[in-house]
């Protein structure tokens, strides 16, 4: 009969199940790789190897092992998606998105300042009762907005060539 894995389960942990070995009560993997999450250990094993993971966990104090496992799982999943860059690739991509969004935000803020400046200039320079009653002294075309519209997926055009 198989020894207990962990404290209250009768099935082996995901690591021991994948490695096809007996899961003892002192199994270093059991608290962090439960039987109902086999994918969690599979990627960690594929990237780091069971022996290395076991050594890393045994060298750490127990209160730090959970965080170490979380980091290993995150990096392993990233390495499965991007074997060359892993987490660094994801971080780099996100940083590029942040930079692009900051640039767009700065441009939008500058445009708001320009519009406010034009509006205050138009109000102070306009004669009383000029312009339309609704629009006041706002010049024609003042509310025009330049929008870049991607029209490649409109209903009139096919999404792929025939």
Coordinates of N, CA, C and O in Angstrom, one line a residue:
X1 N 0.8 -1.2 0.0 CA 0.0 0.0 0.0 C 0.9 1.2 0.0 O 1.9 1.3 0.6
X2 N 0.4 2.3 -0.7 CA 1.2 3.5 -0.8 C 1.1 4.3 0.5 O 0.0 4.4 1.2
X3 N 2.2 4.9 0.9 CA 2.2 5.7 2.1 C 1.5 7.0 1.9 O 1.3 7.5 0.8
X4 N 1.1 7.6 3.0 CA 0.3 8.9 2.8 C 1.2 10.0 2.3 O 2.4 10.1 2.7
X5 N 0.7 10.8 1.5 CA 1.4 12.0 1.0 C 0.8 13.2 1.7 O -0.4 13.4 1.7
X6 N 1.6 14.0 2.4 CA 1.1 15.1 3.1 C 0.4 14.6 4.4 O 0.8 13.6 4.9
X7 N -0.6 15.3 4.8 CA -1.2 15.0 6.1 C -2.4 14.2 6.0 O -2.6 13.2 6.7
X8 N -3.4 14.6 5.2 CA -4.7 14.0 5.2 C -5.2 13.4 3.9 O -6.3 13.1 3.7
X9 N -4.3 13.2 3.0 CA -4.7 12.6 1.7 C -4.1 11.2 1.5 O -3.1 10.9 2.0
X10 N -4.8 10.4 0.7 CA -4.3 9.1 0.5 C -3.7 8.9 -0.9 O -3.2 7.9 -1.3
X11 N -3.9 10.0 -1.8 CA -3.3 9.9 -3.1 C -2.0 10.6 -3.1 O -1.8 11.6 -2.3
X12 N -1.1 10.3 -4.0 CA 0.2 10.9 -4.1 C 0.1 12.4 -4.6 O -0.9 12.7 -5.3
X13 N 1.0 13.2 -4.2 CA 1.0 14.6 -4.7 C 1.3 14.6 -6.2 O 1.7 13.5 -6.8
X14 N 1.1 15.7 -6.8 CA 1.2 15.8 -8.3 C 2.7 15.5 -8.7 O 2.9 14.8 -9.8
X15 N 3.6 15.8 -7.9 CA 5.0 15.6 -8.2 C 5.3 14.1 -8.2 O 5.9 13.5 -9.1
X16 N 4.9 13.4 -7.1 CA 5.2 12.0 -7.0 C 4.4 11.2 -8.0 O 4.9 10.2 -8.5
X17 N 3.2 11.7 -8.3 CA 2.4 11.0 -9.4 C 3.1 11.1 -10.7 O 3.2 10.1 -11.4
X18 N 3.6 12.3 -11.1 CA 4.3 12.4 -12.4 C 5.6 11.7 -12.4 O 6.0 11.1 -13.4
X19 N 6.3 11.6 -11.3 CA 7.6 10.9 -11.2 C 7.4 9.5 -11.0 O 8.4 8.7 -11.0
X20 N 6.2 9.0 -10.7 CA 5.9 7.6 -10.5 C 6.7 7.0 -9.3 O 7.4 6.0 -9.5
X21 N 6.6 7.7 -8.2 CA 7.3 7.2 -7.1 C 6.4 7.3 -5.8 O 5.3 8.0 -5.9
X22 N 6.8 6.6 -4.8 CA 6.0 6.6 -3.6 C 6.1 7.9 -2.9 O 7.1 8.5 -2.8
X23 N 5.0 8.4 -2.4 CA 4.9 9.7 -1.8 C 4.8 9.5 -0.3 O 3.7 9.1 0.2
X24 N 5.8 9.8 0.4 CA 5.9 9.6 1.9 C 5.4 10.8 2.6 O 5.1 11.9 2.1
X25 N 5.2 10.7 3.9 CA 4.7 11.8 4.8 C 5.7 12.9 4.8 O 5.4 14.0 5.2
X26 N 7.0 12.7 4.5 CA 8.0 13.7 4.5 C 8.3 14.3 3.1 O 9.3 14.9 2.9
X27 N 7.4 14.0 2.2 CA 7.6 14.5 0.8 C 7.7 16.0 0.8 O 6.8 16.7 1.3
X28 N 8.8 16.5 0.2 CA 9.0 18.0 0.2 C 8.1 18.7 -0.8 O 7.8 19.9 -0.7
X29 N 7.6 17.9 -1.8 CA 6.7 18.5 -2.8 C 5.2 18.6 -2.4 O 4.5 19.4 -2.9
X30 N 4.8 17.6 -1.6 CA 3.3 17.5 -1.2 C 2.6 18.8 -0.8 O 1.5 19.1 -1.3
X31 N 3.2 19.6 0.1 CA 2.5 20.8 0.5 C 2.3 21.9 -0.6 O 1.4 22.7 -0.6
X32 N 3.1 21.8 -1.7 CA 3.1 22.8 -2.7 C 2.6 22.3 -4.1 O 2.2 23.2 -4.9
X33 N 2.5 21.0 -4.3 CA 2.0 20.5 -5.6 C 0.9 19.5 -5.3 O 1.2 18.2 -5.4
X34 N -0.3 19.9 -5.0 CA -1.3 19.0 -4.6 C -1.7 18.1 -5.8 O -1.5 18.5 -7.0
X35 N -2.3 17.0 -5.5 CA -2.7 16.0 -6.5 C -3.7 16.5 -7.5 O -3.7 16.2 -8.7
X36 N -4.5 17.5 -7.1 CA -5.5 18.0 -8.0 C -5.0 19.1 -8.9 O -5.8 19.7 -9.7
X37 N -3.7 19.4 -8.9 CA -3.1 20.4 -9.8 C -1.9 19.9 -10.5 O -0.8 20.4 -10.3
X38 N -2.0 18.8 -11.3 CA -0.9 18.2 -11.9 C -0.1 19.1 -12.9 O 1.1 18.9 -13.0
X39 N -0.8 20.0 -13.5 CA -0.1 20.9 -14.5 C 0.9 21.8 -13.8 O 1.9 22.2 -14.4
X40 N 0.7 22.1 -12.6 CA 1.5 23.0 -11.8 C 2.9 22.4 -11.7 O 3.9 23.1 -12.0
X41 N 3.0 21.2 -11.3 CA 4.4 20.5 -11.2 C 4.9 20.2 -12.6 O 6.1 20.2 -12.8
X42 N 4.1 19.8 -13.5 CA 4.6 19.4 -14.8 C 5.4 20.4 -15.5 O 6.5 20.1 -16.0
X43 N 5.0 21.7 -15.5 CA 5.8 22.7 -16.1 C 7.1 23.0 -15.3 O 8.2 23.2 -15.9
X44 N 7.0 23.0 -14.0 CA 8.1 23.2 -13.1 C 9.2 22.1 -13.4 O 10.4 22.4 -13.5
X45 N 8.7 20.9 -13.5 CA 9.6 19.8 -13.7 C 10.3 19.9 -15.1 O 11.5 19.6 -15.2
X46 N 9.5 20.3 -16.1 CA 10.0 20.4 -17.4 C 11.1 21.4 -17.5 O 12.1 21.3 -18.2
X47 N 10.9 22.5 -16.8 CA 11.9 23.7 -16.9 C 13.1 23.5 -15.9 O 14.2 23.7 -16.3
X48 N 12.8 23.1 -14.7 CA 13.8 23.1 -13.7 C 14.3 21.7 -13.3 O 15.5 21.6 -12.9
X49 N 13.5 20.7 -13.5 CA 13.9 19.3 -13.1 C 13.5 19.1 -11.6 O 13.7 20.0 -10.8
X50 N 13.0 17.9 -11.4 CA 12.6 17.5 -10.0 C 13.7 17.6 -9.0 O 13.5 18.1 -7.9
X51 N 14.9 17.1 -9.4 CA 16.0 17.1 -8.4 C 16.4 18.5 -8.0 O 16.6 18.8 -6.8
X52 N 16.4 19.5 -9.0 CA 16.8 20.8 -8.6 C 15.7 21.5 -7.8 O 16.0 22.2 -6.8
X53 N 14.4 21.2 -8.1 CA 13.4 21.8 -7.3 C 13.4 21.3 -5.8 O 13.3 22.0 -4.9
X54 N 13.7 20.0 -5.7 CA 13.8 19.4 -4.4 C 14.9 20.0 -3.6 O 14.7 20.3 -2.4
X55 N 16.0 20.2 -4.2 CA 17.2 20.8 -3.6 C 16.9 22.2 -3.1 O 17.2 22.6 -2.0
X56 N 16.3 23.0 -4.0 CA 16.0 24.4 -3.7 C 15.0 24.4 -2.5 O 15.2 25.2 -1.6
X57 N 14.0 23.6 -2.5 CA 13.0 23.6 -1.4 C 13.7 23.2 -0.1 O 13.4 23.8 0.9
X58 N 14.5 22.2 -0.1 CA 15.1 21.7 1.1 C 16.1 22.7 1.7 O 16.3 22.8 2.9
X59 N 16.7 23.6 0.8 CA 17.7 24.6 1.3 C 17.0 25.8 1.9 O 17.6 26.6 2.6
X60 N 15.7 26.0 1.6 CA 15.0 27.1 2.1 C 14.3 26.8 3.4 O 13.8 25.7 3.7
X61 N 14.1 27.8 4.3 CA 13.3 27.7 5.5 C 11.8 27.5 5.0 O 11.4 28.0 4.0
X62 N 11.1 26.7 5.8 CA 9.7 26.3 5.4 C 8.8 27.6 5.1 O 8.0 27.5 4.2
X63 N 9.0 28.6 5.8 CA 8.1 29.8 5.6 C 8.4 30.5 4.3 O 7.6 31.4 3.9
X64 N 9.5 30.2 3.6 CA 9.8 30.8 2.4 C 9.5 29.9 1.2 O 9.6 30.3 0.0
X65 N 9.2 28.7 1.4 CA 9.0 27.7 0.3 C 7.8 28.0 -0.5 O 7.9 27.8 -1.7
X66 N 6.8 28.4 0.1 CA 5.5 28.7 -0.7 C 5.8 29.8 -1.7 O 5.4 29.7 -2.9
X67 N 6.5 30.9 -1.3 CA 6.8 31.9 -2.3 C 7.8 31.4 -3.4 O 7.6 31.8 -4.5
X68 N 8.7 30.6 -3.0 CA 9.7 30.1 -4.0 C 8.9 29.2 -5.0 O 9.2 29.3 -6.2
X69 N 8.0 28.4 -4.5 CA 7.2 27.6 -5.5 C 6.4 28.4 -6.4 O 6.3 28.2 -7.6
X70 N 5.8 29.5 -5.9 CA 5.0 30.4 -6.7 C 5.8 31.0 -7.8 O 5.4 31.1 -8.9
X71 N 7.0 31.4 -7.4 CA 8.0 32.0 -8.4 C 8.4 31.0 -9.4 O 8.4 31.3 -10.6
X72 N 8.7 29.8 -9.0 CA 9.1 28.7 -9.9 C 7.9 28.4 -10.9 O 8.2 28.2 -12.1
X73 N 6.7 28.3 -10.4 CA 5.6 28.0 -11.2 C 5.4 29.1 -12.3 O 5.2 28.9 -13.5
X74 N 5.5 30.4 -11.8 CA 5.3 31.5 -12.7 C 6.4 31.5 -13.8 O 6.1 31.7 -15.0
X75 N 7.6 31.3 -13.4 CA 8.7 31.3 -14.4 C 8.6 30.1 -15.3 O 8.8 30.3 -16.5
X76 N 8.2 29.0 -14.8 CA 8.1 27.8 -15.6 C 7.0 28.0 -16.7 O 7.2 27.6 -17.8
X77 N 5.9 28.5 -16.3 CA 4.8 28.8 -17.2 C 5.2 29.8 -18.3 O 4.9 29.6 -19.4
X78 N 6.0 30.8 -17.9 CA 6.5 31.8 -18.8 C 7.5 31.2 -19.8 O 7.5 31.5 -21.0
X79 N 8.3 30.3 -19.3 CA 9.3 29.6 -20.1 C 8.7 28.6 -21.1 O 9.2 28.4 -22.2
X80 N 7.5 28.0 -20.7 CA 6.8 27.2 -21.6 C 6.3 28.0 -22.8 O 6.4 27.6 -23.9
X81 N 5.8 29.2 -22.5 CA 5.2 30.1 -23.5 C 6.4 30.7 -24.3 O 6.3 30.9 -25.6
X82 N 7.4 31.1 -23.7 CA 8.6 31.8 -24.4 C 9.9 31.2 -23.8 O 10.4 31.7 -22.8
X83 N 10.4 30.1 -24.5 CA 11.5 29.4 -23.9 C 12.8 30.3 -23.8 O 13.7 30.0 -23.0
X84 N 12.9 31.3 -24.6 CA 14.1 32.1 -24.6 C 14.1 33.2 -23.5 O 15.1 33.3 -22.7
X85 N 13.1 33.9 -23.4 CA 13.0 35.1 -22.5 C 12.2 34.8 -21.2 O 12.4 35.5 -20.2
X86 N 11.3 33.9 -21.3 CA 10.5 33.7 -20.1 C 9.8 34.9 -19.5 O 9.2 35.7 -20.2
X87 N 9.9 35.1 -18.2 CA 9.3 36.3 -17.5 C 9.9 37.6 -18.0 O 9.1 38.6 -18.1
X88 N 11.1 37.6 -18.4 CA 11.8 38.8 -18.9 C 11.1 39.3 -20.1 O 10.8 40.5 -20.3
X89 N 10.7 38.4 -21.0 CA 10.0 38.8 -22.2 C 8.6 39.4 -21.9 O 8.3 40.4 -22.5
X90 N 7.9 38.8 -21.0 CA 6.6 39.3 -20.6 C 6.8 40.7 -20.0 O 6.0 41.6 -20.3
X91 N 7.8 40.9 -19.1 CA 8.0 42.1 -18.5 C 8.4 43.2 -19.5 O 7.9 44.3 -19.5
X92 N 9.2 42.8 -20.4 CA 9.7 43.8 -21.5 C 8.5 44.2 -22.3 O 8.3 45.4 -22.6
X93 N 7.6 43.3 -22.7 CA 6.4 43.6 -23.5 C 5.5 44.5 -22.7 O 5.0 45.5 -23.3
X94 N 5.3 44.3 -21.5 CA 4.4 45.1 -20.7 C 5.1 46.5 -20.5 O 4.3 47.5 -20.5
X95 N 6.4 46.6 -20.4 CA 7.1 47.9 -20.2 C 6.9 48.7 -21.5 O 6.7 49.9 -21.4
X96 N 7.0 48.0 -22.7 CA 6.8 48.7 -23.9 C 5.3 49.3 -24.0 O 5.1 50.4 -24.5
X97 N 4.4 48.5 -23.6 CA 3.0 48.9 -23.6 C 2.8 50.1 -22.7 O 2.1 51.1 -23.0
X98 N 3.4 50.1 -21.5 CA 3.4 51.2 -20.5 C 4.0 52.5 -21.2 O 3.4 53.6 -21.1
X99 N 5.1 52.3 -21.8 CA 5.8 53.5 -22.5 C 4.9 54.1 -23.6 O 4.7 55.3 -23.7
X100 N 4.3 53.2 -24.4 CA 3.4 53.6 -25.4 C 2.2 54.4 -24.9 O 1.8 55.4 -25.4
X101 N 1.6 53.8 -23.8 CA 0.4 54.4 -23.2 C 0.8 55.8 -22.5 O 0.0 56.7 -22.6
X102 N 1.9 55.9 -21.9 CA 2.4 57.1 -21.3 C 2.5 58.2 -22.4 O 2.1 59.4 -22.2
X103 N 3.1 57.8 -23.6 CA 3.2 58.7 -24.7 C 1.8 59.2 -25.2 O 1.6 60.4 -25.4
X104 N 0.9 58.3 -25.3 CA -0.4 58.6 -25.8 C -1.1 59.5 -24.7 O -1.8 60.5 -25.1
X105 N -0.9 59.2 -23.5 CA -1.5 60.1 -22.4 C -1.0 61.5 -22.5 O -1.7 62.5 -22.4
X106 N 0.4 61.6 -22.6 CA 1.0 62.9 -22.7 C 0.5 63.7 -23.9 O 0.2 64.9 -23.8
X107 N 0.3 63.0 -25.0 CA -0.2 63.7 -26.2 C -1.7 64.1 -26.0 O -2.0 65.3 -26.4
X108 N -2.5 63.3 -25.3 CA -3.9 63.7 -25.1 C -3.9 64.8 -24.1 O -4.7 65.8 -24.3
X109 N -3.1 64.8 -23.1 CA -3.0 65.9 -22.1 C -2.6 67.2 -22.8 O -3.2 68.3 -22.5
X110 N -1.6 67.2 -23.7 CA -1.2 68.3 -24.4 C -2.3 68.9 -25.3 O -2.5 70.1 -25.4
X111 N -3.1 68.0 -25.9 CA -4.2 68.4 -26.7 C -5.3 69.1 -25.9 O -5.9 70.1 -26.3
X112 N -5.5 68.6 -24.7 CA -6.5 69.2 -23.8 C -6.1 70.6 -23.4 O -6.9 71.5 -23.4
X113 N -4.8 70.7 -23.1 CA -4.3 72.1 -22.8 C -4.4 73.0 -24.0 O -4.9 74.2 -23.8
X114 N -4.1 72.5 -25.2 CA -4.3 73.4 -26.4 C -5.7 73.8 -26.6 O -6.0 74.9 -26.9
X115 N -6.6 72.8 -26.4 CA -8.1 73.1 -26.6 C -8.6 74.1 -25.6 O -9.3 75.1 -25.9
X116 N -8.1 74.0 -24.3 CA -8.5 74.9 -23.3 C -8.0 76.3 -23.6 O -8.6 77.3 -23.4
X117 N -6.7 76.4 -24.1 CA -6.1 77.6 -24.4 C -6.8 78.3 -25.5 O -7.1 79.5 -25.5
X118 N -7.2 77.6 -26.6 CA -7.9 78.1 -27.7 C -9.3 78.6 -27.2 O -9.7 79.7 -27.7
X119 N -9.9 77.8 -26.4 CA -11.3 78.2 -25.9 C -11.2 79.5 -25.1 O -12.0 80.4 -25.3
X120 N -10.2 79.6 -24.2 CA -10.1 80.8 -23.4 C -9.7 82.0 -24.3 O -10.2 83.1 -24.1
X121 N -8.9 81.8 -25.3 CA -8.5 82.9 -26.2 C -9.7 83.3 -27.0 O -10.0 84.5 -27.2
X122 N -10.5 82.4 -27.5 CA -11.7 82.7 -28.3 C -12.8 83.4 -27.5 O -13.4 84.3 -28.0
X123 N -12.9 83.1 -26.2 CA -13.9 83.7 -25.4 C -13.5 85.1 -25.1 O -14.4 86.1 -25.1
X124 N -12.3 85.4 -24.8 CA -11.8 86.7 -24.4 C -11.8 87.7 -25.7 O -11.9 88.9 -25.5
X125 N -11.5 87.1 -26.9 CA -11.4 87.9 -28.1 C -12.7 88.1 -28.8 O -12.8 88.8 -29.8
X126 N -13.8 87.4 -28.5 CA -15.0 87.5 -29.3 C -15.9 88.6 -28.8 O -16.0 88.9 -27.6
X127 N -16.5 89.3 -29.8 CA -17.4 90.4 -29.4 C -18.7 89.8 -28.8 O -19.0 88.6 -29.0
X128 N -19.4 90.6 -28.0 CA -20.6 90.0 -27.3 C -21.7 89.6 -28.4 O -21.8 90.3 -29.4
X129 N -22.5 88.6 -28.1 CA -23.6 88.1 -28.9 C -23.1 87.7 -30.3 O -23.8 87.9 -31.3
X130 N -21.9 87.2 -30.5 CA -21.5 86.7 -31.8 C -21.6 85.2 -31.8 O -21.6 84.5 -30.8
X131 N -21.7 84.6 -33.0 CA -21.8 83.2 -33.1 C -23.2 82.7 -32.9 O -24.1 83.5 -32.7
X132 N -23.3 81.4 -32.9 CA -24.7 80.8 -32.7 C -25.0 80.8 -31.3 O -24.1 80.8 -30.4
X133 N -26.3 80.8 -30.9 CA -26.7 80.9 -29.5 C -26.3 79.6 -28.8 O -26.1 79.6 -27.6
X134 N -26.2 78.5 -29.5 CA -25.8 77.2 -28.9 C -24.3 77.1 -28.7 O -23.8 76.8 -27.7
X135 N -23.6 77.4 -29.8 CA -22.2 77.2 -29.8 C -21.4 78.4 -29.3 O -20.2 78.3 -29.1
X136 N -22.0 79.5 -29.1 CA -21.4 80.7 -28.7 C -20.4 81.2 -29.7 O -20.6 81.2 -30.9
X137 N -19.2 81.5 -29.3 CA -18.2 82.0 -30.2 C -17.2 81.0 -30.7 O -16.1 81.3 -31.1
X138 N -17.5 79.7 -30.6 CA -16.6 78.7 -31.0 C -16.6 78.7 -32.5 O -17.7 78.6 -33.2
X139 N -15.4 78.8 -33.1 CA -15.4 78.8 -34.6 C -15.8 77.5 -35.2 O -15.8 76.4 -34.5
X140 N -16.2 77.6 -36.4 CA -16.7 76.4 -37.2 C -15.5 75.4 -37.3 O -14.4 75.7 -37.5
X141 N -15.8 74.1 -37.0 CA -14.8 73.1 -37.1 C -14.0 73.0 -35.8 O -13.1 72.2 -35.7
X142 N -14.4 73.7 -34.8 CA -13.7 73.7 -33.5 C -13.7 72.3 -32.8 O -12.8 71.9 -32.2
X143 N -14.9 71.7 -33.0 CA -15.1 70.4 -32.3 C -14.6 69.2 -33.2 O -14.9 68.1 -32.8
X144 N -14.0 69.5 -34.3 CA -13.5 68.4 -35.1 C -12.4 67.6 -34.4 O -11.5 68.2 -33.7
X145 N -12.5 66.3 -34.5 CA -11.5 65.4 -33.8 C -10.9 64.5 -34.9 O -11.5 64.0 -35.8
X146 N -9.6 64.4 -34.9 CA -8.9 63.5 -35.8 C -8.9 62.2 -35.2 O -8.3 62.0 -34.1
X147 N -9.5 61.2 -35.8 CA -9.5 59.8 -35.3 C -8.9 58.9 -36.3 O -9.2 59.0 -37.5
X148 N -8.0 58.1 -35.9 CA -7.4 57.1 -36.8 C -8.3 55.9 -36.6 O -8.4 55.3 -35.6
X149 N -9.0 55.5 -37.7 CA -9.9 54.4 -37.7 C -9.4 53.3 -38.5 O -9.1 53.5 -39.7
X150 N -9.3 52.1 -38.0 CA -8.9 50.9 -38.7 C -10.1 50.4 -39.5 O -11.1 49.9 -38.9
X151 N -10.1 50.6 -40.8 CA -11.3 50.2 -41.5 C -11.1 48.9 -42.2 O -11.8 48.5 -43.1
X152 N -10.1 48.1 -41.8 CA -9.8 46.8 -42.5 C -10.9 45.8 -42.2 O -11.0 44.8 -42.9
X153 N -11.6 46.0 -41.1 CA -12.6 45.0 -40.7 C -14.0 45.6 -40.8 O -14.9 45.3 -40.0
X154 N -14.3 46.4 -41.8 CA -15.7 46.9 -41.9 C -16.5 45.8 -42.5 O -16.1 44.9 -43.1
X155 N -17.8 46.1 -42.5 CA -18.8 45.1 -43.0 C -18.7 45.0 -44.5 O -19.1 44.0 -45.1
X156 N -18.3 46.0 -45.2 CA -18.3 46.1 -46.6 C -17.1 45.4 -47.2 O -17.2 45.0 -48.4
X157 N -16.1 45.2 -46.5 CA -14.9 44.6 -47.0 C -14.7 43.2 -46.4 O -15.0 43.0 -45.2
X158 N -14.3 42.2 -47.2 CA -14.1 40.9 -46.6 C -12.9 40.9 -45.7 O -12.0 41.7 -45.9
X159 N -12.9 40.0 -44.8 CA -11.8 39.9 -43.8 C -10.6 39.1 -44.4 O -9.5 39.2 -43.9
X160 N -10.9 38.4 -45.5 CA -9.8 37.6 -46.1 C -10.1 37.6 -47.6 O -11.2 37.8 -48.1
X161 N -9.0 37.5 -48.4 CA -9.2 37.5 -49.9 C -9.9 36.2 -50.3 O -9.7 35.1 -49.7
X162 N -10.7 36.3 -51.4 CA -11.4 35.1 -51.9 C -10.6 34.4 -52.9 O -9.8 34.7 -53.7

